[in-house]
Amino acid sequence: MRIWLYIILASSALLGLVSSFTKEDYEIFRLRDELEATEGKEVTFYDFLGVKSSASQDEIGKAYRTMSRKMHPDKAKQSFIASRAKATSKPQIGQKNKKPSVHVNKTPSEREIQAEVKKASERYARLGVVTEILKGSSRERYDYFMSNGFPSWRGTGYYYARFRPGLGTVLVGLFAFGGGLVHYGAMYLSWKRQRTFVEQLIQDSRKAAWGNDSGIRGIPGVDGAMAGTTATPPSQTFVRENGAAVLNRRQKRMQEKENKKEDKKSKVAKRSGTSTPIEIEPDPGPQGVRRKVQAPNGKVMIVDSVGNVYLEEEDEDGTKQEFLLDPDELPQPTFGQTVLFRLPVWTYSTLKSWITGVQAHHEQAEVVGLGPNNREETDAGGTQILTNGSARNRGKKNGKLHA
């Protein structure tokens, strides 16, 4: 469950980083769009004022005073009217001896003048807002967007352009998520459920056999309450017949190890004399008195006097086997068992075995082609001996070899 807690905390942290834009941010975005529409693309607030991005407050104020005199609406009006009168330096055709005259265009109409004054007023007001942003606390916010990128207008608001992955990226991402995280979560939940089931089964079996969860048999005659409540029919209490018991794989391995230890100790005892005590190792099978109980799922369980619980199963031949129930024998899953890791390993091993098999086949074919069945030998008498037992004589005629 700890891994899911980490995932939730990481998701919460990522969601906390996503915040809505403030009113000042929207003002910066709107002003930037207006500058790009009127002044040109990639024009920054610093370019509009004619200063560098590292300019101080005094330099920004000085640049504002200079630009405000140039962009004042009254001066813009006069410049617009004067721009209609242009001097023509080239003489007209057929009048070579005449001096250049001033060609005066038609005076602009009142509507044109008002439109130009309106544009100049908007530009002048924009200059003041830009100066306030760069001289105030919003300058840091503007520098941040200028370094990391500005969002774009998407019809209803400003949004950053999202990365749109292709089909291959989507498939790889789904494989990494499903084959890694989801697969590990499913394996972990299955392991946890199996472990809980085994632990609960052991507890129920101990309680049904000895009356407590510890699984240790009480002292007869002392623990009367236990003796009165946990008495079982004599048919359910038994001892191993002829000292033999059916062992599972783990018990067999343990028994083999113990037998090896006993052999070594017996050799040492023989060398040291008959008075040397021999330590007897405990039997890995059920200890002492055992009781049979039936689990809720119908399985027959065997509980010994030390609390070990065994599952009794009978095969088709009628042979009964006992398997020790131990929750620690259930291995906890790891990320290395997920499809994300096992599929590339399986693919690599398959390709490697296929390539090595093809190479071995080619080498074998070359060995067969150059083997003793296709070799030709020539004896000292000039007779060519073939592999099929036939021979071909070579003689000389006109100084040339012939068959």
JSON list of N, CA and C in Angstrom, two decimals, residues 186-255:
[
{"chain": "A", "resi": 186, "resn": "ALA", "atom": "N", "xyz": [-1.21, -5.47, -9.61]},
{"chain": "A", "resi": 186, "resn": "ALA", "atom": "CA", "xyz": [-2.04, -6.69, -9.60]},
{"chain": "A", "resi": 186, "resn": "ALA", "atom": "C", "xyz": [-1.31, -7.84, -8.91]},
{"chain": "A", "resi": 187, "resn": "MET", "atom": "N", "xyz": [-0.01, -8.00, -9.19]},
{"chain": "A", "resi": 187, "resn": "MET", "atom": "CA", "xyz": [0.75, -9.07, -8.54]},
{"chain": "A", "resi": 187, "resn": "MET", "atom": "C", "xyz": [0.86, -8.84, -7.03]},
{"chain": "A", "resi": 188, "resn": "TYR", "atom": "N", "xyz": [1.05, -7.58, -6.64]},
{"chain": "A", "resi": 188, "resn": "TYR", "atom": "CA", "xyz": [1.18, -7.29, -5.20]},
{"chain": "A", "resi": 188, "resn": "TYR", "atom": "C", "xyz": [-0.13, -7.56, -4.47]},
{"chain": "A", "resi": 189, "resn": "LEU", "atom": "N", "xyz": [-1.24, -7.15, -5.05]},
{"chain": "A", "resi": 189, "resn": "LEU", "atom": "CA", "xyz": [-2.53, -7.40, -4.41]},
{"chain": "A", "resi": 189, "resn": "LEU", "atom": "C", "xyz": [-2.82, -8.90, -4.33]},
{"chain": "A", "resi": 190, "resn": "SER", "atom": "N", "xyz": [-2.47, -9.65, -5.37]},
{"chain": "A", "resi": 190, "resn": "SER", "atom": "CA", "xyz": [-2.67, -11.10, -5.34]},
{"chain": "A", "resi": 190, "resn": "SER", "atom": "C", "xyz": [-1.80, -11.74, -4.26]},
{"chain": "A", "resi": 191, "resn": "TRP", "atom": "N", "xyz": [-0.54, -11.32, -4.16]},
{"chain": "A", "resi": 191, "resn": "TRP", "atom": "CA", "xyz": [0.34, -11.86, -3.12]},
{"chain": "A", "resi": 191, "resn": "TRP", "atom": "C", "xyz": [-0.18, -11.52, -1.73]},
{"chain": "A", "resi": 192, "resn": "LYS", "atom": "N", "xyz": [-0.65, -10.30, -1.55]},
{"chain": "A", "resi": 192, "resn": "LYS", "atom": "CA", "xyz": [-1.17, -9.90, -0.24]},
{"chain": "A", "resi": 192, "resn": "LYS", "atom": "C", "xyz": [-2.41, -10.70, 0.12]},
{"chain": "A", "resi": 193, "resn": "ARG", "atom": "N", "xyz": [-3.27, -10.94, -0.86]},
{"chain": "A", "resi": 193, "resn": "ARG", "atom": "CA", "xyz": [-4.49, -11.73, -0.60]},
{"chain": "A", "resi": 193, "resn": "ARG", "atom": "C", "xyz": [-4.14, -13.18, -0.26]},
{"chain": "A", "resi": 194, "resn": "GLN", "atom": "N", "xyz": [-3.19, -13.77, -0.96]},
{"chain": "A", "resi": 194, "resn": "GLN", "atom": "CA", "xyz": [-2.79, -15.15, -0.66]},
{"chain": "A", "resi": 194, "resn": "GLN", "atom": "C", "xyz": [-2.15, -15.25, 0.72]},
{"chain": "A", "resi": 195, "resn": "ARG", "atom": "N", "xyz": [-1.33, -14.29, 1.06]},
{"chain": "A", "resi": 195, "resn": "ARG", "atom": "CA", "xyz": [-0.68, -14.32, 2.38]},
{"chain": "A", "resi": 195, "resn": "ARG", "atom": "C", "xyz": [-1.71, -14.18, 3.50]},
{"chain": "A", "resi": 196, "resn": "THR", "atom": "N", "xyz": [-2.67, -13.28, 3.33]},
{"chain": "A", "resi": 196, "resn": "THR", "atom": "CA", "xyz": [-3.72, -13.12, 4.33]},
{"chain": "A", "resi": 196, "resn": "THR", "atom": "C", "xyz": [-4.55, -14.39, 4.46]},
{"chain": "A", "resi": 197, "resn": "PHE", "atom": "N", "xyz": [-4.83, -15.04, 3.33]},
{"chain": "A", "resi": 197, "resn": "PHE", "atom": "CA", "xyz": [-5.61, -16.28, 3.37]},
{"chain": "A", "resi": 197, "resn": "PHE", "atom": "C", "xyz": [-4.87, -17.37, 4.13]},
{"chain": "A", "resi": 198, "resn": "VAL", "atom": "N", "xyz": [-3.56, -17.52, 3.88]},
{"chain": "A", "resi": 198, "resn": "VAL", "atom": "CA", "xyz": [-2.79, -18.56, 4.56]},
{"chain": "A", "resi": 198, "resn": "VAL", "atom": "C", "xyz": [-2.70, -18.26, 6.05]},
{"chain": "A", "resi": 199, "resn": "GLU", "atom": "N", "xyz": [-2.46, -17.00, 6.41]},
{"chain": "A", "resi": 199, "resn": "GLU", "atom": "CA", "xyz": [-2.38, -16.65, 7.83]},
{"chain": "A", "resi": 199, "resn": "GLU", "atom": "C", "xyz": [-3.70, -16.90, 8.54]},
{"chain": "A", "resi": 200, "resn": "GLN", "atom": "N", "xyz": [-4.81, -16.54, 7.89]},
{"chain": "A", "resi": 200, "resn": "GLN", "atom": "CA", "xyz": [-6.11, -16.77, 8.50]},
{"chain": "A", "resi": 200, "resn": "GLN", "atom": "C", "xyz": [-6.41, -18.27, 8.62]},
{"chain": "A", "resi": 201, "resn": "LEU", "atom": "N", "xyz": [-6.00, -19.04, 7.62]},
{"chain": "A", "resi": 201, "resn": "LEU", "atom": "CA", "xyz": [-6.21, -20.49, 7.66]},
{"chain": "A", "resi": 201, "resn": "LEU", "atom": "C", "xyz": [-5.40, -21.13, 8.79]},
{"chain": "A", "resi": 202, "resn": "ILE", "atom": "N", "xyz": [-4.18, -20.66, 9.00]},
{"chain": "A", "resi": 202, "resn": "ILE", "atom": "CA", "xyz": [-3.36, -21.18, 10.10]},
{"chain": "A", "resi": 202, "resn": "ILE", "atom": "C", "xyz": [-3.97, -20.84, 11.44]},
{"chain": "A", "resi": 203, "resn": "GLN", "atom": "N", "xyz": [-4.45, -19.61, 11.58]},
{"chain": "A", "resi": 203, "resn": "GLN", "atom": "CA", "xyz": [-5.08, -19.20, 12.84]},
{"chain": "A", "resi": 203, "resn": "GLN", "atom": "C", "xyz": [-6.32, -20.02, 13.14]},
{"chain": "A", "resi": 204, "resn": "ASP", "atom": "N", "xyz": [-7.17, -20.20, 12.15]},
{"chain": "A", "resi": 204, "resn": "ASP", "atom": "CA", "xyz": [-8.40, -20.97, 12.36]},
{"chain": "A", "resi": 204, "resn": "ASP", "atom": "C", "xyz": [-8.08, -22.42, 12.70]},
{"chain": "A", "resi": 205, "resn": "SER", "atom": "N", "xyz": [-7.09, -22.99, 12.04]},
{"chain": "A", "resi": 205, "resn": "SER", "atom": "CA", "xyz": [-6.74, -24.39, 12.31]},
{"chain": "A", "resi": 205, "resn": "SER", "atom": "C", "xyz": [-6.18, -24.55, 13.72]},
{"chain": "A", "resi": 206, "resn": "ARG", "atom": "N", "xyz": [-5.32, -23.63, 14.16]},
{"chain": "A", "resi": 206, "resn": "ARG", "atom": "CA", "xyz": [-4.79, -23.71, 15.52]},
{"chain": "A", "resi": 206, "resn": "ARG", "atom": "C", "xyz": [-5.89, -23.55, 16.57]},
{"chain": "A", "resi": 207, "resn": "LYS", "atom": "N", "xyz": [-6.79, -22.62, 16.31]},
{"chain": "A", "resi": 207, "resn": "LYS", "atom": "CA", "xyz": [-7.88, -22.41, 17.28]},
{"chain": "A", "resi": 207, "resn": "LYS", "atom": "C", "xyz": [-8.80, -23.61, 17.34]},
{"chain": "A", "resi": 208, "resn": "ALA", "atom": "N", "xyz": [-9.06, -24.23, 16.18]},
{"chain": "A", "resi": 208, "resn": "ALA", "atom": "CA", "xyz": [-9.93, -25.41, 16.17]},
{"chain": "A", "resi": 208, "resn": "ALA", "atom": "C", "xyz": [-9.26, -26.61, 16.82]},
{"chain": "A", "resi": 209, "resn": "ALA", "atom": "N", "xyz": [-7.92, -26.68, 16.75]},
{"chain": "A", "resi": 209, "resn": "ALA", "atom": "CA", "xyz": [-7.22, -27.83, 17.31]},
{"chain": "A", "resi": 209, "resn": "ALA", "atom": "C", "xyz": [-6.94, -27.69, 18.79]},
{"chain": "A", "resi": 210, "resn": "TRP", "atom": "N", "xyz": [-6.43, -26.52, 19.21]},
{"chain": "A", "resi": 210, "resn": "TRP", "atom": "CA", "xyz": [-5.99, -26.37, 20.61]},
{"chain": "A", "resi": 210, "resn": "TRP", "atom": "C", "xyz": [-6.76, -25.29, 21.37]},
{"chain": "A", "resi": 211, "resn": "GLY", "atom": "N", "xyz": [-7.66, -24.61, 20.71]},
{"chain": "A", "resi": 211, "resn": "GLY", "atom": "CA", "xyz": [-8.48, -23.64, 21.43]},
{"chain": "A", "resi": 211, "resn": "GLY", "atom": "C", "xyz": [-7.87, -22.26, 21.56]},
{"chain": "A", "resi": 212, "resn": "ASN", "atom": "N", "xyz": [-6.70, -21.99, 20.99]},
{"chain": "A", "resi": 212, "resn": "ASN", "atom": "CA", "xyz": [-6.11, -20.66, 21.04]},
{"chain": "A", "resi": 212, "resn": "ASN", "atom": "C", "xyz": [-5.38, -20.40, 19.73]},
{"chain": "A", "resi": 213, "resn": "ASP", "atom": "N", "xyz": [-5.05, -19.12, 19.52]},
{"chain": "A", "resi": 213, "resn": "ASP", "atom": "CA", "xyz": [-4.40, -18.73, 18.27]},
{"chain": "A", "resi": 213, "resn": "ASP", "atom": "C", "xyz": [-2.90, -19.00, 18.28]},
{"chain": "A", "resi": 214, "resn": "SER", "atom": "N", "xyz": [-2.32, -19.21, 19.46]},
{"chain": "A", "resi": 214, "resn": "SER", "atom": "CA", "xyz": [-0.88, -19.44, 19.52]},
{"chain": "A", "resi": 214, "resn": "SER", "atom": "C", "xyz": [-0.49, -20.77, 18.92]},
{"chain": "A", "resi": 215, "resn": "GLY", "atom": "N", "xyz": [-1.40, -21.76, 18.96]},
{"chain": "A", "resi": 215, "resn": "GLY", "atom": "CA", "xyz": [-1.12, -23.07, 18.38]},
{"chain": "A", "resi": 215, "resn": "GLY", "atom": "C", "xyz": [-0.35, -23.99, 19.29]},
{"chain": "A", "resi": 216, "resn": "ILE", "atom": "N", "xyz": [-0.11, -23.59, 20.54]},
{"chain": "A", "resi": 216, "resn": "ILE", "atom": "CA", "xyz": [0.63, -24.43, 21.48]},
{"chain": "A", "resi": 216, "resn": "ILE", "atom": "C", "xyz": [-0.35, -25.19, 22.35]},
{"chain": "A", "resi": 217, "resn": "ARG", "atom": "N", "xyz": [-0.14, -26.45, 22.48]},
{"chain": "A", "resi": 217, "resn": "ARG", "atom": "CA", "xyz": [-1.05, -27.29, 23.26]},
{"chain": "A", "resi": 217, "resn": "ARG", "atom": "C", "xyz": [-0.94, -26.97, 24.74]},
{"chain": "A", "resi": 218, "resn": "GLY", "atom": "N", "xyz": [-2.09, -26.93, 25.42]},
{"chain": "A", "resi": 218, "resn": "GLY", "atom": "CA", "xyz": [-2.09, -26.66, 26.85]},
{"chain": "A", "resi": 218, "resn": "GLY", "atom": "C", "xyz": [-1.62, -27.85, 27.65]},
{"chain": "A", "resi": 219, "resn": "ILE", "atom": "N", "xyz": [-1.36, -27.62, 28.95]},
{"chain": "A", "resi": 219, "resn": "ILE", "atom": "CA", "xyz": [-0.89, -28.69, 29.84]},
{"chain": "A", "resi": 219, "resn": "ILE", "atom": "C", "xyz": [-2.10, -29.48, 30.31]},
{"chain": "A", "resi": 220, "resn": "PRO", "atom": "N", "xyz": [-2.14, -30.79, 30.10]},
{"chain": "A", "resi": 220, "resn": "PRO", "atom": "CA", "xyz": [-3.29, -31.58, 30.53]},
{"chain": "A", "resi": 220, "resn": "PRO", "atom": "C", "xyz": [-3.44, -31.54, 32.05]},
{"chain": "A", "resi": 221, "resn": "GLY", "atom": "N", "xyz": [-4.68, -31.36, 32.51]},
{"chain": "A", "resi": 221, "resn": "GLY", "atom": "CA", "xyz": [-4.96, -31.32, 33.93]},
{"chain": "A", "resi": 221, "resn": "GLY", "atom": "C", "xyz": [-4.79, -29.98, 34.57]},
{"chain": "A", "resi": 222, "resn": "VAL", "atom": "N", "xyz": [-4.09, -29.05, 33.88]},
{"chain": "A", "resi": 222, "resn": "VAL", "atom": "CA", "xyz": [-3.89, -27.71, 34.44]},
{"chain": "A", "resi": 222, "resn": "VAL", "atom": "C", "xyz": [-4.82, -26.73, 33.77]},
{"chain": "A", "resi": 223, "resn": "ASP", "atom": "N", "xyz": [-4.81, -26.74, 32.48]},
{"chain": "A", "resi": 223, "resn": "ASP", "atom": "CA", "xyz": [-5.71, -25.86, 31.72]},
{"chain": "A", "resi": 223, "resn": "ASP", "atom": "C", "xyz": [-7.01, -26.59, 31.51]},
{"chain": "A", "resi": 224, "resn": "GLY", "atom": "N", "xyz": [-7.85, -26.54, 32.52]},
{"chain": "A", "resi": 224, "resn": "GLY", "atom": "CA", "xyz": [-9.10, -27.28, 32.43]},
{"chain": "A", "resi": 224, "resn": "GLY", "atom": "C", "xyz": [-10.04, -26.74, 31.41]},
{"chain": "A", "resi": 225, "resn": "ALA", "atom": "N", "xyz": [-10.07, -25.44, 31.32]},
{"chain": "A", "resi": 225, "resn": "ALA", "atom": "CA", "xyz": [-10.99, -24.85, 30.35]},
{"chain": "A", "resi": 225, "resn": "ALA", "atom": "C", "xyz": [-10.65, -25.29, 28.95]},
{"chain": "A", "resi": 226, "resn": "MET", "atom": "N", "xyz": [-9.34, -25.32, 28.65]},
{"chain": "A", "resi": 226, "resn": "MET", "atom": "CA", "xyz": [-8.95, -25.75, 27.32]},
{"chain": "A", "resi": 226, "resn": "MET", "atom": "C", "xyz": [-9.25, -27.21, 27.10]},
{"chain": "A", "resi": 227, "resn": "ALA", "atom": "N", "xyz": [-9.01, -28.03, 28.16]},
{"chain": "A", "resi": 227, "resn": "ALA", "atom": "CA", "xyz": [-9.27, -29.45, 28.00]},
{"chain": "A", "resi": 227, "resn": "ALA", "atom": "C", "xyz": [-10.74, -29.73, 27.81]},
{"chain": "A", "resi": 228, "resn": "GLY", "atom": "N", "xyz": [-11.58, -28.89, 28.45]},
{"chain": "A", "resi": 228, "resn": "GLY", "atom": "CA", "xyz": [-13.01, -29.13, 28.32]},
{"chain": "A", "resi": 228, "resn": "GLY", "atom": "C", "xyz": [-13.58, -28.67, 27.01]},
{"chain": "A", "resi": 229, "resn": "THR", "atom": "N", "xyz": [-12.98, -27.66, 26.43]},
{"chain": "A", "resi": 229, "resn": "THR", "atom": "CA", "xyz": [-13.56, -27.08, 25.22]},
{"chain": "A", "resi": 229, "resn": "THR", "atom": "C", "xyz": [-12.92, -27.60, 23.95]},
{"chain": "A", "resi": 230, "resn": "THR", "atom": "N", "xyz": [-11.72, -28.14, 24.06]},
{"chain": "A", "resi": 230, "resn": "THR", "atom": "CA", "xyz": [-11.01, -28.54, 22.84]},
{"chain": "A", "resi": 230, "resn": "THR", "atom": "C", "xyz": [-10.82, -30.03, 22.73]},
{"chain": "A", "resi": 231, "resn": "ALA", "atom": "N", "xyz": [-11.53, -30.79, 23.53]},
{"chain": "A", "resi": 231, "resn": "ALA", "atom": "CA", "xyz": [-11.38, -32.24, 23.45]},
{"chain": "A", "resi": 231, "resn": "ALA", "atom": "C", "xyz": [-11.91, -32.72, 22.11]},
{"chain": "A", "resi": 232, "resn": "THR", "atom": "N", "xyz": [-11.18, -33.61, 21.51]},
{"chain": "A", "resi": 232, "resn": "THR", "atom": "CA", "xyz": [-11.55, -34.16, 20.21]},
{"chain": "A", "resi": 232, "resn": "THR", "atom": "C", "xyz": [-11.64, -35.66, 20.31]},
{"chain": "A", "resi": 233, "resn": "PRO", "atom": "N", "xyz": [-12.37, -36.29, 19.46]},
{"chain": "A", "resi": 233, "resn": "PRO", "atom": "CA", "xyz": [-12.48, -37.74, 19.50]},
{"chain": "A", "resi": 233, "resn": "PRO", "atom": "C", "xyz": [-11.12, -38.38, 19.34]},
{"chain": "A", "resi": 234, "resn": "PRO", "atom": "N", "xyz": [-10.95, -39.60, 19.93]},
{"chain": "A", "resi": 234, "resn": "PRO", "atom": "CA", "xyz": [-9.65, -40.27, 19.81]},
{"chain": "A", "resi": 234, "resn": "PRO", "atom": "C", "xyz": [-9.27, -40.56, 18.38]},
{"chain": "A", "resi": 235, "resn": "SER", "atom": "N", "xyz": [-10.27, -40.67, 17.52]},
{"chain": "A", "resi": 235, "resn": "SER", "atom": "CA", "xyz": [-9.96, -40.98, 16.13]},
{"chain": "A", "resi": 235, "resn": "SER", "atom": "C", "xyz": [-9.22, -39.85, 15.44]},
{"chain": "A", "resi": 236, "resn": "GLN", "atom": "N", "xyz": [-9.36, -38.59, 15.98]},
{"chain": "A", "resi": 236, "resn": "GLN", "atom": "CA", "xyz": [-8.70, -37.46, 15.35]},
{"chain": "A", "resi": 236, "resn": "GLN", "atom": "C", "xyz": [-7.29, -37.24, 15.89]},
{"chain": "A", "resi": 237, "resn": "THR", "atom": "N", "xyz": [-6.95, -37.90, 17.02]},
{"chain": "A", "resi": 237, "resn": "THR", "atom": "CA", "xyz": [-5.61, -37.77, 17.57]},
{"chain": "A", "resi": 237, "resn": "THR", "atom": "C", "xyz": [-4.82, -39.01, 17.23]},
{"chain": "A", "resi": 238, "resn": "PHE", "atom": "N", "xyz": [-3.69, -38.85, 16.55]},
{"chain": "A", "resi": 238, "resn": "PHE", "atom": "CA", "xyz": [-2.93, -40.01, 16.11]},
{"chain": "A", "resi": 238, "resn": "PHE", "atom": "C", "xyz": [-1.46, -39.67, 16.10]},
{"chain": "A", "resi": 239, "resn": "VAL", "atom": "N", "xyz": [-0.66, -40.73, 16.06]},
{"chain": "A", "resi": 239, "resn": "VAL", "atom": "CA", "xyz": [0.78, -40.60, 15.97]},
{"chain": "A", "resi": 239, "resn": "VAL", "atom": "C", "xyz": [1.21, -41.27, 14.67]},
{"chain": "A", "resi": 240, "resn": "ARG", "atom": "N", "xyz": [2.35, -40.88, 14.15]},
{"chain": "A", "resi": 240, "resn": "ARG", "atom": "CA", "xyz": [2.82, -41.44, 12.89]},
{"chain": "A", "resi": 240, "resn": "ARG", "atom": "C", "xyz": [3.04, -42.94, 13.03]},
{"chain": "A", "resi": 241, "resn": "GLU", "atom": "N", "xyz": [2.56, -43.67, 12.08]},
{"chain": "A", "resi": 241, "resn": "GLU", "atom": "CA", "xyz": [2.69, -45.13, 12.11]},
{"chain": "A", "resi": 241, "resn": "GLU", "atom": "C", "xyz": [4.09, -45.52, 11.67]},
{"chain": "A", "resi": 242, "resn": "ASN", "atom": "N", "xyz": [4.69, -46.44, 12.47]},
{"chain": "A", "resi": 242, "resn": "ASN", "atom": "CA", "xyz": [6.02, -46.98, 12.20]},
{"chain": "A", "resi": 242, "resn": "ASN", "atom": "C", "xyz": [7.07, -45.89, 12.06]},
{"chain": "A", "resi": 243, "resn": "GLY", "atom": "N", "xyz": [6.78, -44.71, 12.66]},
{"chain": "A", "resi": 243, "resn": "GLY", "atom": "CA", "xyz": [7.76, -43.62, 12.62]},
{"chain": "A", "resi": 243, "resn": "GLY", "atom": "C", "xyz": [7.96, -43.03, 11.25]},
{"chain": "A", "resi": 244, "resn": "ALA", "atom": "N", "xyz": [7.06, -43.26, 10.30]},
{"chain": "A", "resi": 244, "resn": "ALA", "atom": "CA", "xyz": [7.22, -42.76, 8.93]},
{"chain": "A", "resi": 244, "resn": "ALA", "atom": "C", "xyz": [6.18, -41.68, 8.67]},
{"chain": "A", "resi": 245, "resn": "ALA", "atom": "N", "xyz": [6.55, -40.67, 7.93]},
{"chain": "A", "resi": 245, "resn": "ALA", "atom": "CA", "xyz": [5.65, -39.58, 7.56]},
{"chain": "A", "resi": 245, "resn": "ALA", "atom": "C", "xyz": [5.99, -39.13, 6.16]},
{"chain": "A", "resi": 246, "resn": "VAL", "atom": "N", "xyz": [4.96, -38.68, 5.44]},
{"chain": "A", "resi": 246, "resn": "VAL", "atom": "CA", "xyz": [5.16, -38.20, 4.07]},
{"chain": "A", "resi": 246, "resn": "VAL", "atom": "C", "xyz": [5.61, -36.75, 4.13]},
{"chain": "A", "resi": 247, "resn": "LEU", "atom": "N", "xyz": [6.72, -36.43, 3.54]},
{"chain": "A", "resi": 247, "resn": "LEU", "atom": "CA", "xyz": [7.31, -35.10, 3.62]},
{"chain": "A", "resi": 247, "resn": "LEU", "atom": "C", "xyz": [7.18, -34.38, 2.29]},
{"chain": "A", "resi": 248, "resn": "ASN", "atom": "N", "xyz": [7.04, -33.07, 2.38]},
{"chain": "A", "resi": 248, "resn": "ASN", "atom": "CA", "xyz": [7.03, -32.28, 1.16]},
{"chain": "A", "resi": 248, "resn": "ASN", "atom": "C", "xyz": [8.45, -31.96, 0.73]},
{"chain": "A", "resi": 249, "resn": "ARG", "atom": "N", "xyz": [8.60, -31.17, -0.30]},
{"chain": "A", "resi": 249, "resn": "ARG", "atom": "CA", "xyz": [9.92, -30.92, -0.87]},
{"chain": "A", "resi": 249, "resn": "ARG", "atom": "C", "xyz": [10.82, -30.18, 0.11]},
{"chain": "A", "resi": 250, "resn": "ARG", "atom": "N", "xyz": [10.25, -29.20, 0.76]},
{"chain": "A", "resi": 250, "resn": "ARG", "atom": "CA", "xyz": [11.06, -28.43, 1.71]},
{"chain": "A", "resi": 250, "resn": "ARG", "atom": "C", "xyz": [11.55, -29.30, 2.85]},
{"chain": "A", "resi": 251, "resn": "GLN", "atom": "N", "xyz": [10.66, -30.14, 3.36]},
{"chain": "A", "resi": 251, "resn": "GLN", "atom": "CA", "xyz": [11.05, -31.02, 4.46]},
{"chain": "A", "resi": 251, "resn": "GLN", "atom": "C", "xyz": [12.08, -32.04, 4.00]},
{"chain": "A", "resi": 252, "resn": "LYS", "atom": "N", "xyz": [11.95, -32.51, 2.75]},
{"chain": "A", "resi": 252, "resn": "LYS", "atom": "CA", "xyz": [12.94, -33.46, 2.24]},
{"chain": "A", "resi": 252, "resn": "LYS", "atom": "C", "xyz": [14.32, -32.83, 2.16]},
{"chain": "A", "resi": 253, "resn": "ARG", "atom": "N", "xyz": [14.37, -31.57, 1.68]},
{"chain": "A", "resi": 253, "resn": "ARG", "atom": "CA", "xyz": [15.65, -30.89, 1.61]},
{"chain": "A", "resi": 253, "resn": "ARG", "atom": "C", "xyz": [16.25, -30.70, 3.00]},
{"chain": "A", "resi": 254, "resn": "MET", "atom": "N", "xyz": [15.39, -30.32, 3.94]},
{"chain": "A", "resi": 254, "resn": "MET", "atom": "CA", "xyz": [15.88, -30.14, 5.30]},
{"chain": "A", "resi": 254, "resn": "MET", "atom": "C", "xyz": [16.37, -31.47, 5.88]},
{"chain": "A", "resi": 255, "resn": "GLN", "atom": "N", "xyz": [15.63, -32.54, 5.58]},
{"chain": "A", "resi": 255, "resn": "GLN", "atom": "CA", "xyz": [16.02, -33.84, 6.11]},
{"chain": "A", "resi": 255, "resn": "GLN", "atom": "C", "xyz": [17.34, -34.31, 5.51]}
]
